[in-house]
CSV table of C-alpha atoms in Angstrom, one decimal:
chain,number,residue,atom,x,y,z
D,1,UNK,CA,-7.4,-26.6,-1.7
D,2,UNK,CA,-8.8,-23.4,-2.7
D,3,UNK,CA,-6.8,-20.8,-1.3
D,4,UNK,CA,-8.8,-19.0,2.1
D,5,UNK,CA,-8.8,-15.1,2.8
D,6,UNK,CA,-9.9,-14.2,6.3
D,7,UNK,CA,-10.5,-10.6,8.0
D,8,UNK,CA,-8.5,-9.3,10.8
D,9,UNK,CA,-10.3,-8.0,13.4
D,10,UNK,CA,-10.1,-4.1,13.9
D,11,UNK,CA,-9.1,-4.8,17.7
D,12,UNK,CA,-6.4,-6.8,16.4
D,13,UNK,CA,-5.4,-4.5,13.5
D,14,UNK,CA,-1.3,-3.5,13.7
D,15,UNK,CA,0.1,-0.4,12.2
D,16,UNK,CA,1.6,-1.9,9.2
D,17,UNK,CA,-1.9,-2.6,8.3
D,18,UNK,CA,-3.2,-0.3,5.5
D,19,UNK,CA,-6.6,0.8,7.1
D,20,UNK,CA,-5.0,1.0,10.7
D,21,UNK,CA,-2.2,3.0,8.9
D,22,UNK,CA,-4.5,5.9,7.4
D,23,UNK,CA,-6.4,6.3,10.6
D,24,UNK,CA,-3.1,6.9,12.3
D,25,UNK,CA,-1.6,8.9,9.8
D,26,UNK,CA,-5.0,10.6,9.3
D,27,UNK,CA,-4.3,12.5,12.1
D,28,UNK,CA,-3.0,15.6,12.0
D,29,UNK,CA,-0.4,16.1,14.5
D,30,UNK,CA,1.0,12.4,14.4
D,31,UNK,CA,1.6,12.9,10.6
D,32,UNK,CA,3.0,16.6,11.3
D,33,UNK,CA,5.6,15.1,13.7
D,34,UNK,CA,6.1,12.1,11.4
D,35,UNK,CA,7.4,14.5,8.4
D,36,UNK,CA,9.2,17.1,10.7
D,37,UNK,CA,11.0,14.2,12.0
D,38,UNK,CA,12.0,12.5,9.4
D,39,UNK,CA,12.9,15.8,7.4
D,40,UNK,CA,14.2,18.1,9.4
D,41,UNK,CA,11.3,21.0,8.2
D,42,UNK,CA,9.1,22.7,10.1
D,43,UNK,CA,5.0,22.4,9.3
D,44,UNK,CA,2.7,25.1,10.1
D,45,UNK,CA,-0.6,23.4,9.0
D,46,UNK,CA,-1.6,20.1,7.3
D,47,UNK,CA,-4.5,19.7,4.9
D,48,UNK,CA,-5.5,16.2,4.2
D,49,UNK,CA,-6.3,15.2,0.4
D,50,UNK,CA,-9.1,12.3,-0.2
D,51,UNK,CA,-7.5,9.1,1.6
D,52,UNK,CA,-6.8,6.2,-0.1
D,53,UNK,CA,-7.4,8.3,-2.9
D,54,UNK,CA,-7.3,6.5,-6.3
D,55,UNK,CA,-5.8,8.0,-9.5
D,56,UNK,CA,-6.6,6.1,-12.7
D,57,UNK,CA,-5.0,6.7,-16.2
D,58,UNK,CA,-7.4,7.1,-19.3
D,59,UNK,CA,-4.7,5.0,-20.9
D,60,UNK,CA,-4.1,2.8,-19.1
D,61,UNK,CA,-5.6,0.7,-16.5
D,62,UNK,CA,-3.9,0.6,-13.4
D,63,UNK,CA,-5.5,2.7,-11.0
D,64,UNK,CA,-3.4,4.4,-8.2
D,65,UNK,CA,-4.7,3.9,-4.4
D,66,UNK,CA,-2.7,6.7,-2.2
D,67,UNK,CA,-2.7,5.5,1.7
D,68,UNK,CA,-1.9,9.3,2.8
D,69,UNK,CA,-2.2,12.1,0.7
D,70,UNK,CA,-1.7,15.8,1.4
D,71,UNK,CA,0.1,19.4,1.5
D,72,UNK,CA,1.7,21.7,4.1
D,73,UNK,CA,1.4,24.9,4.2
D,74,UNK,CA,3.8,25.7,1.6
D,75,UNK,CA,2.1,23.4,-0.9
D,76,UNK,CA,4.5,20.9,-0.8
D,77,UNK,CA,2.2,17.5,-1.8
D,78,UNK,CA,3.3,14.7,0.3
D,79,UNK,CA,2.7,10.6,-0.4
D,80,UNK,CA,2.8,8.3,2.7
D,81,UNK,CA,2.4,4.4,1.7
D,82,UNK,CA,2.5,1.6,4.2
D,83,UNK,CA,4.4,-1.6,2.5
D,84,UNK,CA,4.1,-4.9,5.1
D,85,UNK,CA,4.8,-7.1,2.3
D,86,UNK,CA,8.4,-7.2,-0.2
D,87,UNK,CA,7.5,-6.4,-3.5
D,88,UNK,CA,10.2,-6.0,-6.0
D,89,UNK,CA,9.2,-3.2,-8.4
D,90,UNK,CA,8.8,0.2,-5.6
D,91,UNK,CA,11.3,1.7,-7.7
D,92,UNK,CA,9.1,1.9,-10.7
D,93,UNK,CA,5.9,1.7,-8.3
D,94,UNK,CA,7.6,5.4,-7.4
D,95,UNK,CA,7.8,6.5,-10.8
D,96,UNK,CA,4.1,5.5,-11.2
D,97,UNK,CA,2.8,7.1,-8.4
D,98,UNK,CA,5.1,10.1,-9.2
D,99,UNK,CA,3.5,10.5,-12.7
D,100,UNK,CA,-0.2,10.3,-11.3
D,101,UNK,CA,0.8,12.9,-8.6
D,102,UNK,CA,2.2,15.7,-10.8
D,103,UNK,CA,-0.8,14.9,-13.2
D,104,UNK,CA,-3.4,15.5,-11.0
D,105,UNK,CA,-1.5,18.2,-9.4
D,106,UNK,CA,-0.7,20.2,-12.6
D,107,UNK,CA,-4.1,21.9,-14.1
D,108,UNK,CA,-4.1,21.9,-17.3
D,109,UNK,CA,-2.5,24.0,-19.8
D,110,UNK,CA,-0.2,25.0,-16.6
D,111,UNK,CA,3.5,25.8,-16.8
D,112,UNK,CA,5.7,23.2,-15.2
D,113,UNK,CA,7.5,25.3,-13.4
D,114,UNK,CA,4.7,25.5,-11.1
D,115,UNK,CA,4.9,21.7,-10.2
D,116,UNK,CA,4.3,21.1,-6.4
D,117,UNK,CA,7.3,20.3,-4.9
D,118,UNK,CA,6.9,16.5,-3.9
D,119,UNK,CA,7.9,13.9,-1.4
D,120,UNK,CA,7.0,10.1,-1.7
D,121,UNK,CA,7.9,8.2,1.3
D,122,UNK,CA,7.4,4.3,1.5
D,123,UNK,CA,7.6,2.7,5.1
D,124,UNK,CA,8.6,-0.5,4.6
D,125,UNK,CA,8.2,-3.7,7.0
D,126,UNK,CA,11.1,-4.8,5.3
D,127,UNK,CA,15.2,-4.0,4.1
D,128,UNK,CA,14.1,-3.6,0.4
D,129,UNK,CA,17.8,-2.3,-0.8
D,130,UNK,CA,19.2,-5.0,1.8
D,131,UNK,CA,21.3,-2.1,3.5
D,132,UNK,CA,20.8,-2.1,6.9
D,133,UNK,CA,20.1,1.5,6.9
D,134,UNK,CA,16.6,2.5,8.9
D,135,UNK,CA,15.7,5.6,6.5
D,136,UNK,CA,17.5,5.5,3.0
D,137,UNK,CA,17.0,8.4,0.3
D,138,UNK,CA,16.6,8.9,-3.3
D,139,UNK,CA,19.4,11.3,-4.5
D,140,UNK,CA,20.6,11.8,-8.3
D,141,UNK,CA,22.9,13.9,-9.9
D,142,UNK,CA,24.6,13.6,-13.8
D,143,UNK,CA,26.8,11.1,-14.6
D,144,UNK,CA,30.8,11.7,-13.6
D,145,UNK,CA,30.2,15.1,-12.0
D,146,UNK,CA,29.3,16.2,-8.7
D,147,UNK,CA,26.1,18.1,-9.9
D,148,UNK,CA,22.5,17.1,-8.7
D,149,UNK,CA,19.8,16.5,-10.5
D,150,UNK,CA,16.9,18.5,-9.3
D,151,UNK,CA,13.4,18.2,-10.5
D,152,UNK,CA,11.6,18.9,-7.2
D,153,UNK,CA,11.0,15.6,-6.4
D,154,UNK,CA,11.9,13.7,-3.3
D,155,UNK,CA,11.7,9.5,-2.5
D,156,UNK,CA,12.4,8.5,0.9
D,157,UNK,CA,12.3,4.3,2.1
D,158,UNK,CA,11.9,3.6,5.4
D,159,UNK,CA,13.1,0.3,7.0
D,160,UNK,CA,11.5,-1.4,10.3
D,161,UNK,CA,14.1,-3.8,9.5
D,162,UNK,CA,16.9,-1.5,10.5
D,163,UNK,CA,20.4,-2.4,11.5
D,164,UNK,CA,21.6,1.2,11.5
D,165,UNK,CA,19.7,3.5,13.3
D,166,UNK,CA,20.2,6.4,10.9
D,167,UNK,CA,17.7,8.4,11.8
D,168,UNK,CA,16.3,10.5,14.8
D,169,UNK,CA,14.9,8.6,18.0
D,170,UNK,CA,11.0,9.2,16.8
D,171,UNK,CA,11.6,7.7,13.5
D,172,UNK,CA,13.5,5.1,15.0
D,173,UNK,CA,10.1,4.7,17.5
D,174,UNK,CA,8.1,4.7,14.9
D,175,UNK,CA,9.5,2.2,12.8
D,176,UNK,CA,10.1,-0.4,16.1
D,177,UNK,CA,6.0,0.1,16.6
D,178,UNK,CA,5.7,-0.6,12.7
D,179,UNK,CA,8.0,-4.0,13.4
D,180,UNK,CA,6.7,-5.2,16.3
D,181,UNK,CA,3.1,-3.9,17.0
D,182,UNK,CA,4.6,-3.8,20.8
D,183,UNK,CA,1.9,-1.2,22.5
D,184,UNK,CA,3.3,-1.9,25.8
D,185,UNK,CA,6.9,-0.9,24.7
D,186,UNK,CA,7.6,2.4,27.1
D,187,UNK,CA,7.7,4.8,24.3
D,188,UNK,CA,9.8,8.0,24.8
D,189,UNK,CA,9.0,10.7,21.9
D,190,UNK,CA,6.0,12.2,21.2
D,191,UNK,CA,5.3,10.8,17.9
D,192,UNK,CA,6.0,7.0,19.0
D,193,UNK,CA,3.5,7.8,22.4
D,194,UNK,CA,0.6,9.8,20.4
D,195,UNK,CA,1.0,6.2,17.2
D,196,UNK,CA,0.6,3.9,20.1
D,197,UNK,CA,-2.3,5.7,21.5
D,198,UNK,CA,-3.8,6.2,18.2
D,199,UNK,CA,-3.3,2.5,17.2
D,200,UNK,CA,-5.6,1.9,21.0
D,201,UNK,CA,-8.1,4.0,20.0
D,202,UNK,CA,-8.7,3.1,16.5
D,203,UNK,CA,-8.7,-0.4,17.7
D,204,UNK,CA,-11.8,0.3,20.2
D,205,UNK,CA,-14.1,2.4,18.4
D,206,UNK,CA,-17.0,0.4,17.8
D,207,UNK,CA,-18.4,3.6,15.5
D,208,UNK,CA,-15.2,2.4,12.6
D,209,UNK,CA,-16.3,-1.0,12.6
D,210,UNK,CA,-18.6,-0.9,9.7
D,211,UNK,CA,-16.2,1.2,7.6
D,212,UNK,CA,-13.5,-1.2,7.9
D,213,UNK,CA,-15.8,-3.9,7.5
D,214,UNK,CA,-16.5,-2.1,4.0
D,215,UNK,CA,-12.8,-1.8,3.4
D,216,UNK,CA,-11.8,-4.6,4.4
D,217,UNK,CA,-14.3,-6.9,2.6
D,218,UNK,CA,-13.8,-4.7,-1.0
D,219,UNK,CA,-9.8,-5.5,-0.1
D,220,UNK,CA,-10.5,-9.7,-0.2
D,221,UNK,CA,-13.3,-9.0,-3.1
D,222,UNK,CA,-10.3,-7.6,-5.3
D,223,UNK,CA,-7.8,-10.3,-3.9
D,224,UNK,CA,-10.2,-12.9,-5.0
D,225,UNK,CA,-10.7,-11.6,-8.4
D,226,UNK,CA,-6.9,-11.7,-8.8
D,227,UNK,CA,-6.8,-15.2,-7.8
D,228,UNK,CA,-9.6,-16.1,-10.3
D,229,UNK,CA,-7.8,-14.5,-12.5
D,230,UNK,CA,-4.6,-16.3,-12.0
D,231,UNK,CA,-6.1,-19.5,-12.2
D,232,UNK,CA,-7.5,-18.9,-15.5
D,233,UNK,CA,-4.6,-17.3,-16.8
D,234,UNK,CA,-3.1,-21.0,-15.3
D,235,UNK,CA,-6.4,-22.8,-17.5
D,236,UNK,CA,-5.2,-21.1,-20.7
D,237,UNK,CA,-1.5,-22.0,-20.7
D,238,UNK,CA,-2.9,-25.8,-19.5
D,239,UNK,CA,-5.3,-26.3,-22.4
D,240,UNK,CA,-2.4,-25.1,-24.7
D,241,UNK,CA,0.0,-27.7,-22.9
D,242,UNK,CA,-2.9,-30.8,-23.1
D,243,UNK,CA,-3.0,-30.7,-19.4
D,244,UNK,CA,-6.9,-31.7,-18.9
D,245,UNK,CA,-6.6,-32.5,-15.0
D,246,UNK,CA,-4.8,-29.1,-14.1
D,247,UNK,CA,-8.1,-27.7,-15.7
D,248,UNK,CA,-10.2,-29.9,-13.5
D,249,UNK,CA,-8.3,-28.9,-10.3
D,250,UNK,CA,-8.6,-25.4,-10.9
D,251,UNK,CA,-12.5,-25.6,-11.5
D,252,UNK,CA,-12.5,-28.0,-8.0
D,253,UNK,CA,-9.9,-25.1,-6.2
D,254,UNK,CA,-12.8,-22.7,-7.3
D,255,UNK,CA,-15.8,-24.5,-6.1
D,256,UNK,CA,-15.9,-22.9,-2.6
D,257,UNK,CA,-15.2,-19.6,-3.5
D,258,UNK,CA,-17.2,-18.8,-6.9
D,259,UNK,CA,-20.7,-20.0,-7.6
D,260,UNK,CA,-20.8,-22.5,-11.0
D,261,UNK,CA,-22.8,-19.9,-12.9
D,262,UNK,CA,-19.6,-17.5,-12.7
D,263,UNK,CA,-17.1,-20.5,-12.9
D,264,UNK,CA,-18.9,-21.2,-16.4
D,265,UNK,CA,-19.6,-17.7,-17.4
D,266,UNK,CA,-15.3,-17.0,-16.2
D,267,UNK,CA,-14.2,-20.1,-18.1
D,268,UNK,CA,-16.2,-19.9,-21.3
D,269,UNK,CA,-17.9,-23.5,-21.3
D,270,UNK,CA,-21.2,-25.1,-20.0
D,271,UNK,CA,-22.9,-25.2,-16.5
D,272,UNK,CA,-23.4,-28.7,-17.3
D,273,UNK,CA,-19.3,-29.3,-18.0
D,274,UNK,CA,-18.9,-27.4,-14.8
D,275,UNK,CA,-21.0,-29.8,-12.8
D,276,UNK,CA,-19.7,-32.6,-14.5
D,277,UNK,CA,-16.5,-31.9,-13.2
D,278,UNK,CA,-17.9,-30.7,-9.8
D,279,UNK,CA,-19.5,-33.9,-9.2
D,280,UNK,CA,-16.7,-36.0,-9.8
D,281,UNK,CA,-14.9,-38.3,-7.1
């Protein structure tokens, strides 16, 4: 069967959903609350960088997509990412998105010294370090001494999953709405009233429609690429291993989802061997 992406609906959209989560962050005073809450600082102002902006190394190719990207007042650069599904690398994913941060921050021929101070902060629909603990954070210092390790950057990894409730009541809020997209849930704090609200509003306004639309059908473009990808990753090892029919299968798996032309064009052989195989019963 080949494999079937669909589109949420925006009225259906929940907040651990990556457009839903940059409308809601986009504002100014949830986001505001959301960082004075969860670090104890105070904000005076807020000024949004591009969202979802996207970073990409001239050496490499991995491109960076940032869900919320800004500075305070202060020029402190904050990262906000939205993770509803467990990946198993946000360790390293940190260090990445660390390095394309402090690269596009520093100009060149800058002294580091005036690096940004930094934040990266991952709320996760999910116990990544399997602690328990609803806000867990990044801390290093040298081996066998007591001494910390400062380089002005700070990782913070928010669990919905939470078993301890080690944090303040509109994280805590916060993170329940992130878990279970409950917007009829009596919220108490002003950050976990103004998300809910937010979240309602996004999900009626006819005028975002077309923009998520965009988004959302560039998101199952790139999804479908990687599957395509995957299978023909899957054709190369098969060829090598003799294994005609898992060749076949794939080239079937593809048939509703690519037209021939790019199925022949993808896998290097003839329209006609592509049909062939098509056609068959």
């Amino acid at each position: 069967m080949p494999k079937q992406y669909t589109i949420t609906p925006l009225s259906e959209l929940s907040l651990k959903s990556d457009f839903m989560f940059g409308q809601v962050m986009r504002s100014e005073e949830i986001c505001r609350l959301f960082l004075e809450a969860l670090l104890g600082i105070e904000i005076q102002r807020i000024e949004f960088l591009d969202r979802q902006k996207e970073m990409s190394d001239s050496y490499e190719y991995h491109g960076i997509r940032l869900d919320v990207y800004l500075k305070d007042d202060k020029g402190t650069v904050f990262n906000v990412e939205i993770q509803a599904d467990r990946k198993d690398d946000l360790p390293r994913r940190v260090r990445f998105y660390q390095s394309g941060i402090d690269r596009n921050e520093l100009p060149k021929g800058a002294d580091f010294a005036s690096l940004s101070e930094s934040y990266i902060i991952f709320v996760c629909d999910f116990d990544y370090f399997h602690i328990g603990k609803a806000v867990g954070e990044r801390i290093a210092f040298l081996k066998d001494t007591n001494v910390p390790y400062e380089d002005g950057s700070h990782v913070y990894f928010l669990n919905s999953r939470y078993t301890e409730a080690n944090a303040g009541k509109p994280i805590l809020e916060f993170l329940d709405l992130v878990r279970t997209n409950d917007l009829e849930q009596p919220y108490e704090t002003p950050l976990g009233q103004m998300a809910r609200e937010r979240i309602q509003e996004v999900r009626s306004d006819k005028a975002l429609e077309v923009s998520y639309m965009t988004y959302a059908q560039k998101m199952m473009d790139e999804r479908r690429v990687g599957y395509m990808d995957g299978l023909e990753d899957g054709r190369a090892e098969g060829i090598e291993k003799g294994m005609e029919k898992g060749f076949k299968d794939t080239i079937i798996a593809l048939k509703d989802i690519l037209d021939p032309t790019v199925i022949a064009e993808r896998f290097k052989i003839s329209m006609e061997q592509v049909m062939d195989i098509l056609n068959q019963k």
